[in-house]
């Protein structure tokens, strides 16, 4: 009987030890230190099609709270603030930010967002054609002078905010160096967006021909032709 009664007691002791272990583990988790951290979070905008944000804020500060060990190693790139921008809107739009805008690991709680509201200036997106204006730099060979450069093609398609494109008539190119040039030459160059919010659609590169001439050369040629004509008249009076 003593052997039979010993087995239940052994199982009871094992169950008691298991319960103590579970209790101790749960108590340790509860006692784990909680800390806070201020993160410079990147702001990601999802504008509706046809809507452009004129001056988007790039970052906001997000204060998070979570387990001490995890928050000490928390990298800013894993925290992101996402803003959905409605379409068919122009002018200024106030966006209120809360924890639903913050993408972060599940173990962290959002305590505050600074600023907690953003004023966005919105405009309509427009596509139009712009004239290409080649940009010449440097000094040609001694005595040579450039004439008006010609871009081929001479028009490019761009897209950007309607209000910005209204004041732009041309897009420049990357610099074309005249250094050392005495004869007409061609160069393929990139088209430069006229504003950071304007994007070049096509073509992104053009070929520019730069005519070169020497001042007085045309006059000398005309004088030579006149002298030849005079000589001809004298020979045939």
CSV table of C-alpha atoms in Angstrom, one decimal, residues 25-103:
chain,number,residue,atom,x,y,z
A,25,UNK,CA,8.1,32.9,-15.3
A,26,UNK,CA,4.9,35.0,-15.5
A,27,UNK,CA,6.1,37.2,-12.6
A,28,UNK,CA,9.4,37.8,-14.3
A,29,UNK,CA,7.7,38.9,-17.5
A,30,UNK,CA,5.5,41.3,-15.5
A,31,UNK,CA,8.5,42.7,-13.7
A,32,UNK,CA,10.4,43.3,-17.0
A,33,UNK,CA,11.4,46.9,-17.2
A,34,UNK,CA,9.5,49.1,-19.6
A,35,UNK,CA,11.2,52.1,-21.3
A,36,UNK,CA,10.4,54.9,-23.7
A,37,UNK,CA,12.2,56.2,-26.8
A,38,UNK,CA,11.8,59.1,-29.2
A,39,UNK,CA,12.2,58.1,-32.8
A,40,UNK,CA,12.6,60.3,-35.9
A,41,UNK,CA,10.2,58.4,-38.2
A,42,UNK,CA,10.0,58.8,-41.9
A,43,UNK,CA,6.7,60.0,-43.3
A,44,UNK,CA,5.3,58.0,-46.3
A,45,UNK,CA,2.5,59.6,-48.4
A,46,UNK,CA,0.0,57.7,-50.5
A,47,UNK,CA,-1.6,60.5,-52.6
A,48,UNK,CA,-4.6,59.7,-54.8
A,49,UNK,CA,-3.9,59.6,-58.5
A,50,UNK,CA,-3.6,63.1,-60.0
A,51,UNK,CA,-2.8,64.7,-56.7
A,52,UNK,CA,0.6,66.3,-55.9
A,53,UNK,CA,1.9,67.3,-52.5
A,54,UNK,CA,3.9,70.6,-52.8
A,55,UNK,CA,5.9,70.7,-49.6
A,56,UNK,CA,5.7,67.3,-47.8
A,57,UNK,CA,7.2,67.0,-44.3
A,58,UNK,CA,9.8,64.2,-44.4
A,59,UNK,CA,9.9,63.1,-40.8
A,60,UNK,CA,8.0,63.4,-37.5
A,61,UNK,CA,9.0,62.4,-34.0
A,62,UNK,CA,7.2,59.4,-32.5
A,63,UNK,CA,7.5,58.5,-28.8
A,64,UNK,CA,7.2,54.8,-28.2
A,65,UNK,CA,7.1,52.6,-25.0
A,66,UNK,CA,8.0,49.0,-24.8
A,67,UNK,CA,10.2,46.3,-23.3
A,68,UNK,CA,13.6,47.8,-22.3
A,69,UNK,CA,15.8,45.3,-24.2
A,70,UNK,CA,13.8,45.7,-27.4
A,71,UNK,CA,13.4,49.5,-27.2
A,72,UNK,CA,17.2,50.0,-26.7
A,73,UNK,CA,17.9,48.2,-30.0
A,74,UNK,CA,14.9,49.7,-31.9
A,75,UNK,CA,16.1,51.1,-35.3
A,76,UNK,CA,14.3,54.2,-36.7
A,77,UNK,CA,13.8,52.5,-40.1
A,78,UNK,CA,11.3,50.0,-38.6
A,79,UNK,CA,9.0,52.8,-37.6
A,80,UNK,CA,7.1,54.5,-40.3
A,81,UNK,CA,4.2,57.1,-40.4
A,82,UNK,CA,1.8,56.5,-43.3
A,83,UNK,CA,-0.6,59.2,-44.5
A,84,UNK,CA,-3.4,58.5,-47.0
A,85,UNK,CA,-4.0,61.6,-49.1
A,86,UNK,CA,-7.5,61.9,-50.6
A,87,UNK,CA,-7.9,62.9,-54.2
A,88,UNK,CA,-9.8,65.7,-55.9
A,89,UNK,CA,-8.4,68.2,-53.4
A,90,UNK,CA,-6.4,71.4,-53.9
A,91,UNK,CA,-5.2,74.0,-51.4
A,92,UNK,CA,-4.4,73.2,-47.8
A,93,UNK,CA,-5.5,70.0,-46.1
A,94,UNK,CA,-5.0,69.4,-42.4
A,95,UNK,CA,-4.2,65.8,-41.5
A,96,UNK,CA,-4.5,64.6,-37.9
A,97,UNK,CA,-2.0,61.9,-36.8
A,98,UNK,CA,-2.6,59.2,-34.3
A,99,UNK,CA,-1.3,55.7,-33.5
A,100,UNK,CA,-3.2,54.2,-36.5
A,101,UNK,CA,-0.8,56.1,-38.8
A,102,UNK,CA,2.3,54.5,-37.1
A,103,UNK,CA,3.7,51.3,-38.4
